[in-house]
PDB file of C-alpha atoms in Angstrom:
ATOM      1  CA  LYS A   1     177.957 104.003  83.529  1.00  0.00           C
ATOM      2  CA  GLN A   2     179.213 101.108  85.581  1.00  0.00           C
ATOM      3  CA  THR A   3     177.783 102.661  88.708  1.00  0.00           C
ATOM      4  CA  ALA A   4     174.430 103.222  86.984  1.00  0.00           C
ATOM      5  CA  ALA A   5     174.326  99.627  85.728  1.00  0.00           C
ATOM      6  CA  ARG A   6     175.200  98.307  89.181  1.00  0.00           C
ATOM      7  CA  ARG A   7     172.470 100.517  90.767  1.00  0.00           C
ATOM      8  CA  GLU A   8     169.878  99.245  88.235  1.00  0.00           C
ATOM      9  CA  LEU A   9     170.766  95.635  89.071  1.00  0.00           C
ATOM     10  CA  HIS A  10     170.517  96.126  92.818  1.00  0.00           C
ATOM     11  CA  GLN A  11     167.211  98.050  92.556  1.00  0.00           C
ATOM     12  CA  ALA A  12     165.606  95.288  90.481  1.00  0.00           C
ATOM     13  CA  VAL A  13     166.678  92.692  93.061  1.00  0.00           C
ATOM     14  CA  ALA A  14     165.435  94.869  95.930  1.00  0.00           C
ATOM     15  CA  ARG A  15     162.024  95.317  94.265  1.00  0.00           C
ATOM     16  CA  ARG A  16     161.919  91.607  93.431  1.00  0.00           C
ATOM     17  CA  ASP A  17     160.955  92.699  89.955  1.00  0.00           C
ATOM     18  CA  TYR A  18     161.450  89.584  87.846  1.00  0.00           C
ATOM     19  CA  ALA A  19     160.873  91.308  84.479  1.00  0.00           C
ATOM     20  CA  ALA A  20     163.183  94.259  85.208  1.00  0.00           C
ATOM     21  CA  LEU A  21     165.947  91.976  86.591  1.00  0.00           C
ATOM     22  CA  LYS A  22     165.775  89.681  83.568  1.00  0.00           C
ATOM     23  CA  ALA A  23     165.937  92.653  81.167  1.00  0.00           C
ATOM     24  CA  THR A  24     168.974  94.052  83.009  1.00  0.00           C
ATOM     25  CA  LEU A  25     170.893  90.771  82.879  1.00  0.00           C
ATOM     26  CA  GLU A  26     170.094  90.208  79.208  1.00  0.00           C
ATOM     27  CA  ALA A  27     171.291  93.664  78.148  1.00  0.00           C
ATOM     28  CA  GLU A  28     174.811  93.246  76.622  1.00  0.00           C
ATOM     29  CA  ALA A  29     175.856  96.778  77.520  1.00  0.00           C
ATOM     30  CA  VAL A  30     175.037  96.160  81.180  1.00  0.00           C
ATOM     31  CA  LYS A  31     176.847  92.806  81.301  1.00  0.00           C
ATOM     32  CA  GLN A  32     179.992  94.409  79.945  1.00  0.00           C
ATOM     33  CA  LEU A  33     179.941  96.996  82.738  1.00  0.00           C
ATOM     34  CA  LEU A  34     179.271  94.526  85.593  1.00  0.00           C
ATOM     35  CA  LEU A  35     181.728  92.161  87.188  1.00  0.00           C
ATOM     36  CA  ASP A  36     181.267  88.448  86.584  1.00  0.00           C
ATOM     37  CA  VAL A  37     180.481  87.935  90.238  1.00  0.00           C
ATOM     38  CA  GLU A  38     177.725  90.549  90.029  1.00  0.00           C
ATOM     39  CA  VAL A  39     176.220  88.904  86.972  1.00  0.00           C
ATOM     40  CA  MET A  40     176.264  85.499  88.693  1.00  0.00           C
ATOM     41  CA  TRP A  41     174.622  87.017  91.790  1.00  0.00           C
ATOM     42  CA  GLY A  42     171.911  88.608  89.627  1.00  0.00           C
ATOM     43  CA  LYS A  43     171.214  85.262  87.870  1.00  0.00           C
ATOM     44  CA  ARG A  44     170.837  83.493  91.225  1.00  0.00           C
ATOM     45  CA  GLU A  45     168.327  86.123  92.347  1.00  0.00           C
ATOM     46  CA  LEU A  46     166.495  85.776  89.022  1.00  0.00           C
ATOM     47  CA  ASP A  47     166.259  81.979  89.449  1.00  0.00           C
ATOM     48  CA  ALA A  48     164.955  82.456  92.996  1.00  0.00           C
ATOM     49  CA  LEU A  49     162.241  84.829  91.781  1.00  0.00           C
ATOM     50  CA  ALA A  50     161.256  82.413  89.019  1.00  0.00           C
ATOM     51  CA  PHE A  51     160.991  79.550  91.518  1.00  0.00           C
ATOM     52  CA  ALA A  52     158.829  81.657  93.817  1.00  0.00           C
ATOM     53  CA  GLN A  53     156.486  82.534  90.960  1.00  0.00           C
ATOM     54  CA  ASP A  54     156.139  78.870  90.006  1.00  0.00           C
ATOM     55  CA  GLU A  55     155.160  77.978  93.571  1.00  0.00           C
ATOM     56  CA  VAL A  56     152.472  80.684  93.608  1.00  0.00           C
ATOM     57  CA  ALA A  57     151.103  79.471  90.282  1.00  0.00           C
ATOM     58  CA  GLU A  58     150.989  75.863  91.498  1.00  0.00           C
ATOM     59  CA  ALA A  59     149.163  76.963  94.643  1.00  0.00           C
ATOM     60  CA  GLU A  60     146.249  78.384  92.609  1.00  0.00           C
ATOM     61  CA  PRO A  61     143.550  75.742  91.971  1.00  0.00           C
ATOM     62  CA  ILE A  62     142.870  74.871  88.362  1.00  0.00           C
ATOM     63  CA  ARG A  63     139.132  75.122  87.603  1.00  0.00           C
ATOM     64  CA  SER A  64     137.520  72.537  85.391  1.00  0.00           C
ATOM     65  CA  MET A  65     135.411  73.399  82.351  1.00  0.00           C
ATOM     66  CA  GLU A  66     132.300  72.258  84.224  1.00  0.00           C
ATOM     67  CA  GLU A  67     133.009  74.763  87.003  1.00  0.00           C
ATOM     68  CA  ILE A  68     133.528  77.590  84.513  1.00  0.00           C
ATOM     69  CA  LEU A  69     130.274  76.753  82.688  1.00  0.00           C
ATOM     70  CA  ALA A  70     128.377  76.520  85.975  1.00  0.00           C
ATOM     71  CA  GLU A  71     129.658  79.929  87.030  1.00  0.00           C
ATOM     72  CA  GLU A  72     128.612  81.439  83.680  1.00  0.00           C
ATOM     73  CA  GLU A  73     125.170  79.842  83.983  1.00  0.00           C
ATOM     74  CA  LEU A  74     124.757  81.291  87.475  1.00  0.00           C
ATOM     75  CA  GLN A  75     125.690  84.745  86.218  1.00  0.00           C
ATOM     76  CA  ARG A  76     123.225  84.379  83.340  1.00  0.00           C
ATOM     77  CA  CYS A  77     120.399  83.385  85.719  1.00  0.00           C
ATOM     78  CA  GLU A  78     121.116  86.305  88.033  1.00  0.00           C
ATOM     79  CA  GLU A  79     121.103  88.719  85.081  1.00  0.00           C
ATOM     80  CA  GLU A  80     117.825  87.242  83.854  1.00  0.00           C
ATOM     81  CA  LYS A  81     116.226  87.651  87.293  1.00  0.00           C
ATOM     82  CA  ARG A  82     117.423  91.249  87.466  1.00  0.00           C
ATOM     83  CA  ARG A  83     115.989  91.911  84.016  1.00  0.00           C
ATOM     84  CA  GLU A  84     112.621  90.359  84.915  1.00  0.00           C
ATOM     85  CA  ALA A  85     112.425  92.430  88.105  1.00  0.00           C
ATOM     86  CA  GLU A  86     113.148  95.592  86.116  1.00  0.00           C
ATOM     87  CA  ILE A  87     110.418  94.724  83.586  1.00  0.00           C
ATOM     88  CA  ASP A  88     107.888  93.945  86.358  1.00  0.00           C
ATOM     89  CA  ALA A  89     108.569  97.265  88.115  1.00  0.00           C
ATOM     90  CA  ALA A  90     108.189  99.209  84.860  1.00  0.00           C
ATOM     91  CA  TRP A  91     104.988  97.394  83.873  1.00  0.00           C
ATOM     92  CA  GLN A  92     103.399  98.044  87.271  1.00  0.00           C
ATOM     93  CA  LYS A  93     103.814 101.784  86.689  1.00  0.00           C
ATOM     94  CA  VAL A  94     102.390 101.495  83.173  1.00  0.00           C
ATOM     95  CA  GLN A  95      99.425  99.466  84.431  1.00  0.00           C
ATOM     96  CA  ALA A  96      98.773 102.054  87.153  1.00  0.00           C
ATOM     97  CA  ALA A  97      98.565 104.787  84.476  1.00  0.00           C
ATOM     98  CA  ILE A  98      96.134 102.621  82.463  1.00  0.00           C
ATOM     99  CA  ASP A  99      93.969 101.968  85.536  1.00  0.00           C
ATOM    100  CA  ALA A 100      93.938 105.720  86.297  1.00  0.00           C
ATOM    101  CA  ASP A 101      92.961 106.413  82.669  1.00  0.00           C
ATOM    102  CA  ASP A 102      95.856 108.901  82.479  1.00  0.00           C
ATOM    103  CA  GLU A 103      96.769 108.996  78.802  1.00  0.00           C
ATOM    104  CA  LYS A 104      99.495 111.639  79.192  1.00  0.00           C
ATOM    105  CA  GLN A 105     101.243 109.668  81.944  1.00  0.00           C
ATOM    106  CA  LEU A 106     101.036 106.502  79.848  1.00  0.00           C
ATOM    107  CA  VAL A 107     102.763 108.200  76.914  1.00  0.00           C
ATOM    108  CA  LYS A 108     105.515 109.492  79.219  1.00  0.00           C
ATOM    109  CA  LEU A 109     106.107 106.091  80.834  1.00  0.00           C
ATOM    110  CA  LEU A 110     106.309 104.281  77.505  1.00  0.00           C
ATOM    111  CA  GLN A 111     108.961 106.774  76.438  1.00  0.00           C
ATOM    112  CA  ASP A 112     110.866 106.435  79.728  1.00  0.00           C
ATOM    113  CA  PHE A 113     110.831 102.618  79.613  1.00  0.00           C
ATOM    114  CA  LYS A 114     111.798 102.362  75.974  1.00  0.00           C
ATOM    115  CA  GLY A 115     114.318  99.521  75.741  1.00  0.00           C
ATOM    116  CA  ILE A 116     113.199  98.029  79.064  1.00  0.00           C
ATOM    117  CA  LEU A 117     109.683  96.769  78.316  1.00  0.00           C
ATOM    118  CA  PRO A 118     109.452  93.965  75.750  1.00  0.00           C
ATOM    119  CA  ALA A 119     107.689  94.692  72.473  1.00  0.00           C
ATOM    120  CA  GLU A 120     104.546  92.687  73.333  1.00  0.00           C
ATOM    121  CA  LYS A 121     103.939  94.713  76.512  1.00  0.00           C
ATOM    122  CA  VAL A 122     104.512  98.007  74.693  1.00  0.00           C
ATOM    123  CA  GLU A 123     101.990  96.981  72.026  1.00  0.00           C
ATOM    124  CA  LYS A 124      99.505  95.938  74.711  1.00  0.00           C
ATOM    125  CA  ALA A 125      99.724  99.367  76.349  1.00  0.00           C
ATOM    126  CA  GLN A 126      99.569 101.219  73.016  1.00  0.00           C
ATOM    127  CA  ARG A 127      96.308  99.455  72.118  1.00  0.00           C
ATOM    128  CA  ARG A 128      94.714 101.231  75.099  1.00  0.00           C
ATOM    129  CA  GLN A 129      95.825 104.709  74.028  1.00  0.00           C
ATOM    130  CA  PRO A 130      93.110 105.579  71.433  1.00  0.00           C
ATOM    131  CA  ALA A 131      90.236 104.982  73.867  1.00  0.00           C
ATOM    132  CA  MET A 132      92.088 106.780  76.666  1.00  0.00           C
ATOM    133  CA  PHE A 133      92.719 109.770  74.396  1.00  0.00           C
ATOM    134  CA  ALA A 134      89.040 109.884  73.353  1.00  0.00           C
ATOM    135  CA  ARG A 135      87.905 109.852  76.991  1.00  0.00           C
ATOM    136  CA  ALA A 136      90.392 112.603  77.872  1.00  0.00           C
ATOM    137  CA  GLU A 137      89.041 114.800  75.057  1.00  0.00           C
ATOM    138  CA  MET A 138      85.443 114.115  76.128  1.00  0.00           C
ATOM    139  CA  ARG A 139      86.303 115.024  79.726  1.00  0.00           C
ATOM    140  CA  ARG A 140      87.822 118.322  78.590  1.00  0.00           C
ATOM    141  CA  GLU A 141      84.700 119.208  76.574  1.00  0.00           C
ATOM    142  CA  LEU A 142      82.411 118.211  79.439  1.00  0.00           C
ATOM    143  CA  ALA A 143      84.390 120.233  81.989  1.00  0.00           C
ATOM    144  CA  LEU A 144      84.333 123.270  79.702  1.00  0.00           C
ATOM    145  CA  ALA A 145      80.550 123.030  79.230  1.00  0.00           C
ATOM    146  CA  MET A 146      80.000 122.611  82.980  1.00  0.00           C
ATOM    147  CA  LYS A 147      81.828 125.901  83.642  1.00  0.00           C
ATOM    148  CA  THR A 148      78.915 127.760  81.970  1.00  0.00           C
ATOM    149  CA  PRO A 149      75.853 125.721  82.983  1.00  0.00           C
ATOM    150  CA  GLU A 150      73.567 128.626  82.099  1.00  0.00           C
ATOM    151  CA  ASN A 151      74.221 127.662  78.468  1.00  0.00           C
ATOM    152  CA  THR A 152      71.962 124.644  78.873  1.00  0.00           C
ATOM    153  CA  GLU A 153      71.746 123.937  75.143  1.00  0.00           C
ATOM    154  CA  LYS A 154      75.492 123.437  74.830  1.00  0.00           C
ATOM    155  CA  LEU A 155      75.643 121.374  78.023  1.00  0.00           C
ATOM    156  CA  MET A 156      72.815 119.128  76.787  1.00  0.00           C
ATOM    157  CA  PHE A 157      74.646 118.605  73.478  1.00  0.00           C
ATOM    158  CA  VAL A 158      77.924 117.656  75.185  1.00  0.00           C
ATOM    159  CA  ILE A 159      76.144 115.305  77.620  1.00  0.00           C
ATOM    160  CA  ALA A 160      74.472 113.551  74.690  1.00  0.00           C
ATOM    161  CA  ALA A 161      77.888 113.081  73.063  1.00  0.00           C
ATOM    162  CA  ALA A 162      79.341 111.819  76.366  1.00  0.00           C
ATOM    163  CA  LYS A 163      76.602 109.197  76.638  1.00  0.00           C
ATOM    164  CA  ARG A 164      77.550 107.859  73.208  1.00  0.00           C
ATOM    165  CA  SER A 165      81.248 107.772  74.169  1.00  0.00           C
ATOM    166  CA  CYS A 166      83.108 105.323  76.409  1.00  0.00           C
ATOM    167  CA  LEU A 167      83.174 107.789  79.305  1.00  0.00           C
ATOM    168  CA  PRO A 168      82.268 106.220  82.692  1.00  0.00           C
ATOM    169  CA  GLN A 169      78.580 106.606  83.572  1.00  0.00           C
ATOM    170  CA  ALA A 170      79.379 108.255  86.917  1.00  0.00           C
ATOM    171  CA  GLU A 171      81.021 111.214  85.158  1.00  0.00           C
ATOM    172  CA  VAL A 172      78.021 111.604  82.834  1.00  0.00           C
ATOM    173  CA  LEU A 173      75.632 111.555  85.813  1.00  0.00           C
ATOM    174  CA  GLN A 174      77.607 114.355  87.457  1.00  0.00           C
ATOM    175  CA  ALA A 175      77.180 116.510  84.357  1.00  0.00           C
ATOM    176  CA  GLU A 176      73.466 115.677  84.184  1.00  0.00           C
ATOM    177  CA  GLN A 177      73.050 116.858  87.780  1.00  0.00           C
ATOM    178  CA  VAL A 178      74.683 120.190  86.877  1.00  0.00           C
ATOM    179  CA  LEU A 179      72.311 120.480  83.894  1.00  0.00           C
ATOM    180  CA  LYS A 180      69.257 119.732  86.065  1.00  0.00           C
ATOM    181  CA  GLU A 181      70.240 122.419  88.562  1.00  0.00           C
ATOM    182  CA  ALA A 182      70.738 124.936  85.749  1.00  0.00           C
ATOM    183  CA  VAL A 183      67.335 124.120  84.207  1.00  0.00           C
ATOM    184  CA  ASP A 184      65.616 124.378  87.601  1.00  0.00           C
ATOM    185  CA  ALA A 185      67.270 127.729  88.232  1.00  0.00           C
ATOM    186  CA  ARG A 186      66.123 129.023  84.835  1.00  0.00           C
ATOM    187  CA  LYS A 187      62.544 127.894  85.517  1.00  0.00           C
ATOM    188  CA  ALA A 188      62.589 129.577  88.912  1.00  0.00           C
ATOM    189  CA  CYS A 189      63.785 132.840  87.366  1.00  0.00           C
ATOM    190  CA  LYS A 190      61.035 132.725  84.742  1.00  0.00           C
ATOM    191  CA  LYS A 191      58.424 132.000  87.395  1.00  0.00           C
ATOM    192  CA  GLN A 192      59.593 134.917  89.522  1.00  0.00           C
ATOM    193  CA  ALA A 193      59.528 137.252  86.528  1.00  0.00           C
ATOM    194  CA  SER A 194      56.034 136.094  85.550  1.00  0.00           C
ATOM    195  CA  GLU A 195      54.746 136.560  89.078  1.00  0.00           C
ATOM    196  CA  ALA A 196      56.228 140.037  89.285  1.00  0.00           C
ATOM    197  CA  SER A 197      54.641 140.954  85.961  1.00  0.00           C
ATOM    198  CA  ARG A 198      51.263 139.594  87.056  1.00  0.00           C
ATOM    199  CA  MET A 199      51.377 141.522  90.305  1.00  0.00           C
ATOM    200  CA  ALA A 200      52.320 144.696  88.464  1.00  0.00           C
ATOM    201  CA  SER A 201      49.418 144.351  86.005  1.00  0.00           C
ATOM    202  CA  GLN A 202      46.794 143.827  88.719  1.00  0.00           C
ATOM    203  CA  PRO A 203      45.466 146.930  90.522  1.00  0.00           C
ATOM    204  CA  SER A 204      45.668 146.876  94.282  1.00  0.00           C
ATOM    205  CA  GLN A 205      42.587 146.741  96.472  1.00  0.00           C
ATOM    206  CA  ALA A 206      43.154 150.375  97.499  1.00  0.00           C
ATOM    207  CA  SER A 207      43.266 151.448  93.854  1.00  0.00           C
ATOM    208  CA  GLN A 208      40.047 149.540  93.152  1.00  0.00           C
ATOM    209  CA  ALA A 209      38.332 151.246  96.089  1.00  0.00           C
ATOM    210  CA  GLU A 210      39.435 154.680  94.930  1.00  0.00           C
ATOM    211  CA  ALA A 211      38.247 153.883  91.433  1.00  0.00           C
ATOM    212  CA  ARG A 212      34.654 153.672  92.512  1.00  0.00           C
ATOM    213  CA  ASN A 213      32.692 156.909  92.035  1.00  0.00           C
ATOM    214  CA  ALA A 214      30.032 158.303  94.273  1.00  0.00           C
ATOM    215  CA  ASN A 215      27.374 156.070  92.724  1.00  0.00           C
ATOM    216  CA  GLY A 216      29.539 152.982  93.497  1.00  0.00           C
ATOM    217  CA  LYS A 217      30.370 152.365  89.824  1.00  0.00           C
ATOM    218  CA  LYS A 218      33.867 150.990  89.011  1.00  0.00           C
ATOM    219  CA  GLU A 219      36.186 152.978  86.872  1.00  0.00           C
ATOM    220  CA  PRO A 220      38.346 151.141  84.274  1.00  0.00           C
ATOM    221  CA  GLN A 221      41.893 150.706  85.623  1.00  0.00           C
ATOM    222  CA  THR A 222      43.738 148.368  83.320  1.00  0.00           C
ATOM    223  CA  GLN A 223      44.512 148.798  79.645  1.00  0.00           C
ATOM    224  CA  LEU A 224      42.029 146.041  78.797  1.00  0.00           C
ATOM    225  CA  GLU A 225      39.258 147.581  80.892  1.00  0.00           C
ATOM    226  CA  ARG A 226      39.784 150.982  79.273  1.00  0.00           C
ATOM    227  CA  ALA A 227      39.762 149.419  75.797  1.00  0.00           C
ATOM    228  CA  VAL A 228      36.504 147.524  76.528  1.00  0.00           C
ATOM    229  CA  SER A 229      34.963 150.631  78.062  1.00  0.00           C
ATOM    230  CA  ALA A 230      35.842 152.548  74.887  1.00  0.00           C
ATOM    231  CA  ASN A 231      34.573 149.647  72.752  1.00  0.00           C
ATOM    232  CA  ASP A 232      37.708 149.991  70.591  1.00  0.00           C
ATOM    233  CA  LYS A 233      38.477 146.657  68.927  1.00  0.00           C
ATOM    234  CA  GLN A 234      42.039 147.626  68.030  1.00  0.00           C
ATOM    235  CA  LEU A 235      42.790 148.712  71.608  1.00  0.00           C
ATOM    236  CA  ILE A 236      41.165 145.506  72.913  1.00  0.00           C
ATOM    237  CA  LYS A 237      43.378 143.408  70.614  1.00  0.00           C
ATOM    238  CA  GLU A 238      46.507 145.254  71.732  1.00  0.00           C
ATOM    239  CA  ALA A 239      45.539 144.876  75.417  1.00  0.00           C
ATOM    240  CA  LEU A 240      45.031 141.115  74.969  1.00  0.00           C
ATOM    241  CA  ASN A 241      48.425 140.790  73.255  1.00  0.00           C
ATOM    242  CA  GLU A 242      50.050 142.683  76.126  1.00  0.00           C
ATOM    243  CA  LEU A 243      48.568 140.218  78.624  1.00  0.00           C
ATOM    244  CA  LYS A 244      49.867 137.232  76.633  1.00  0.00           C
ATOM    245  CA  ALA A 245      53.311 138.808  76.353  1.00  0.00           C
ATOM    246  CA  SER A 246      53.439 139.258  80.130  1.00  0.00           C
ATOM    247  CA  GLY A 247      53.116 135.493  80.600  1.00  0.00           C
ATOM    248  CA  LYS A 248      49.339 135.144  80.999  1.00  0.00           C
ATOM    249  CA  SER A 249      47.909 131.891  79.741  1.00  0.00           C
ATOM    250  CA  THR A 250      45.086 131.812  77.220  1.00  0.00           C
ATOM    251  CA  MET A 251      42.653 130.828  79.965  1.00  0.00           C
ATOM    252  CA  GLU A 252      43.731 133.708  82.219  1.00  0.00           C
ATOM    253  CA  THR A 253      43.489 136.184  79.346  1.00  0.00           C
ATOM    254  CA  SER A 254      39.987 134.967  78.480  1.00  0.00           C
ATOM    255  CA  LEU A 255      38.830 135.310  82.087  1.00  0.00           C
ATOM    256  CA  LEU A 256      40.167 138.878  82.338  1.00  0.00           C
ATOM    257  CA  TYR A 257      38.480 139.814  79.050  1.00  0.00           C
ATOM    258  CA  ALA A 258      35.149 138.349  80.200  1.00  0.00           C
ATOM    259  CA  ALA A 259      35.384 140.251  83.503  1.00  0.00           C
ATOM    260  CA  ALA A 260      36.133 143.511  81.666  1.00  0.00           C
ATOM    261  CA  ARG A 261      33.167 143.038  79.332  1.00  0.00           C
ATOM    262  CA  LYS A 262      30.932 142.302  82.296  1.00  0.00           C
ATOM    263  CA  ASP A 263      31.956 145.462  84.134  1.00  0.00           C
ATOM    264  CA  PHE A 264      32.517 147.884  81.245  1.00  0.00           C
ATOM    265  CA  GLY A 265      31.106 146.348  78.074  1.00  0.00           C
TER     266      GLY A 265
END
């Protein structure tokens, strides 16, 4: 035990451990095991360590209250600047989503920056959401109608709704151009069908020449001519209805009827 107590004393001195050396010298059990000369040597080393600590403490400058307050104010200003920069960066992204009219991105950013943006900026952005959502829905309906432009009635209905909405005029004009092209295409198809029907109902010049008999008299070729030649009112009525159904105008039908009566009536 004496050897252990002596080793503990010497190790504390070697480490210059003020707290451990003081605890060793104050322990009654240790003092009883050490020689008086060893205890005196340990106390001298303890006093030397205490003096050295006092010199270090005196060497450190003592800051005044004004210096402490100034340092705290500087830290507060730096934190405030950092916070303002963070808010500005977040708001720029939110404003970009508003300018792009991207309602989904706006919702995502407001969720991401929750706790960063102040309440007044969040409310300002949220006031834009209803109109942005309405435009997004109108765009979806317009895009869907433009995929099937042949359904001109539906496209016209959606365009009319888009004009009453807050959708930009340029997007409405694009849809109107698609509608115009679809209407023109439908008219062209009808015209081609009418022309083909007209050509089919008219006998060719060769057929007309063959229809003449030896005396040079024309033979009835069309349904109307045969009906007039037979003087059958019911057949005449049916022939006239057939001409109208094929796309002939009232004027054209009247002229064909007059010609048939002249030749075969």
